[in-house]
Amino acid sequence: MTETGVQDPFAHLHDENYAGPFEAGMVGAESHIILGGRETINLDGAWRMTLDLFDEGLRQRWYEANEDPPSQWPIPRDYEIEAGDLVPVPSCWTVLKPEWTYFEGAAWYTRHVQWQAGPEGERVFLRIGAANYRALVFLNGVYIGGHRGGSTPFYLDVTRHLTAGQNRLQIMVENRRQPDRVPMHHIDWFNDGGLYREVSLLRLPAVFIRDARAALASDGQAIRFTLALSEPVDGVGRVEIPELGLTADLPIIAGLGTLVLPANPERWSPESPRLYDVAFRVGTDTVQERIGFRTIETRGTNILLNGQSIWLKGVCVHEDDLVLGKVSTEADIRRRLTHARELGCNFLRLAHYPHHEKVAELADELGFLLWAEIPVYWAIDFANPATFADAKNQLLELVARDANRASVIIWGVGNENADTEARLAFMSGLAEAARMADPTRLVGAACLINRETFTLEDRLTQWLDIIGLNEYFGWYEPDFSGLERLLANSRPNKPVIISETGADAHLNHRGEGRILFTEDWQSEFYRQQFRRITAVPYIRGLAAWLLYDFRSARRQTGFQKGFNRKGLIGEDKASRKQAFSTLRDLYSTPR
Ligand code: GCB
């Protein structure tokens, strides 16, 4: 304020602590709410969006802007909601206009919400399916809270901030690549920005079900139900699986309850993806889930699904689309799964971050096993406690979101990270966190090779159930003899999955022998790889890198032109390369 009591209109130019107030109010896994078939109020559709390269929105408090037209402004300002572009939500700005392709910064999204108050005591939460990478939410000019991490959903309590009638909802989304983020600034995919998954409101009673899970107990003889309420109250819940004739009370103490009921459901598997309707009820709140019951474990170097040894025939997939960017529609997800099925897969690795929740729902229905992971990718800032907190939160949000999906068998905690003390502490911490949050699944990571002894040797493996190996013998390393040497030298006591292998091929580029970027070499590469991989008993699966060509700004040769070309299918998601049928034939051999 000046001496006259008028606010200094230039103060913000000199305030480099403008972002400080928004550090508070970040929400994470602790505020996750299971959707469980509850009705939501959809806020997708047209929103106004203004790009903000210099963080003027936070500096100048754009969220306080009243909505008078400029002719009525007492002093000039730099933001006008209506001057923003009308963009669809969900969307990525990177694909909306050519000049926005490489924009890395903030964007202000605004829409209005008409509201009618519900019954006394009702609570209302805003759900954002995902926003890359940081989001801050403002309702009627007031900061509500925010979220870090670009691929998991978050929930903000807006009960006290929504008013009857019209409300102004503003969300700042910011996608800067930074060394302390997860992923950090160096990645082999595209840094799409935006409010790119669904936005909705959820009306809930004063005490509601926050988390509800059902899973087959490890002995396969019973179903274990767990419930967590929003408040630490005592009470009784009810669980029902009508098709099993199961219905029982579930005692709740201080907001938590567990019940183990003897049961013998049909087992879920890729061949027979049997799902049951499961209901959890507490007071007036009901959560309905479709759940498959299966066990997954390792014994020696074997992976056992429902007690039977299984070999994972898989393919990796990114969330990437020429038109949609990182947005996943149901049609696009179904196309991925149809292609994976045609390839003969029973397994997908969802690289390199949590994919849309619909993927695991459809994989449950259609019968695929999944490796789901968080973007602990390459040179993460492992010594930074805030980075660890961010990674752990992304992991716990992913686990909370997909805990009832039978298809998910592996939580991936990282990919190709150099072996240091800080990395070991960081990633073993994540492996422990995954196990604590969910003892019903396996924990894996794409590990390292010890180049001196040429063995599969990585201190992290002692914390894992599954050792992932990304190897590119025949591509980045010229010949396959290294693969033979590596596999012969190694004596893992756990199952190994080739979590990536692949070669680039430009559609229709042909040639004989090891000519890089030809369809022929990509195809021959898989033949050579497969023969060697399947000769080794401790290798229990392969996730080919990968289903479709995808955008990667690092890739700038004439063949690449901004794309990683290791797809078995081109970026049009239609044109199959020769390697598609080669791998399909290889996968069709009995294993
Ligand atoms: C890898 C990475 C993956 C890359 C791939 C490649 O090892 O995990 O993200 O895209 O190699 O094509 O080089």
Short mmCIF file of C-alpha atoms and ligand atoms in Angstrom, two decimals, residues 188 352 377-378 415-416 470 472 476 500 545 550 555 564 566, ligand 1:
data_model
loop_
_atom_site.label_atom_id
_atom_site.label_comp_id
_atom_site.label_asym_id
_atom_site.label_seq_id
_atom_site.Cartn_x
_atom_site.Cartn_y
_atom_site.Cartn_z
CA ASP A 188 12.14 -39.60 -24.80
CA HIS A 352 6.37 -44.48 -18.75
CA TYR A 377 12.86 -42.08 -15.68
CA TRP A 378 16.62 -41.65 -16.29
CA ASN A 415 13.21 -46.98 -15.66
CA GLU A 416 16.96 -47.05 -16.45
CA ASN A 470 15.71 -52.95 -21.26
CA TYR A 472 18.87 -53.06 -27.41
CA TYR A 476 22.06 -49.44 -30.06
CA GLU A 500 11.98 -53.18 -23.64
CA TRP A 545 9.32 -51.49 -27.63
CA PHE A 550 5.42 -41.67 -31.13
CA ARG A 555 14.74 -37.59 -32.56
CA ASN A 564 10.71 -42.42 -32.23
CA LYS A 566 10.39 -48.19 -32.98
C1 GCB B 1 14.72 -46.78 -23.65
C2 GCB B 1 13.75 -45.95 -22.92
C3 GCB B 1 12.59 -45.55 -23.80
C4 GCB B 1 13.13 -45.07 -25.13
C5 GCB B 1 13.78 -46.24 -25.80
C6 GCB B 1 14.40 -45.90 -27.15
O1 GCB B 1 15.48 -47.51 -23.09
O2 GCB B 1 13.29 -46.56 -21.74
O3 GCB B 1 11.84 -44.55 -23.15
O4 GCB B 1 12.14 -44.50 -25.93
O5 GCB B 1 14.81 -46.72 -24.99
O6 GCB B 1 13.71 -45.95 -28.15
O7 GCB B 1 15.58 -45.59 -27.18
#
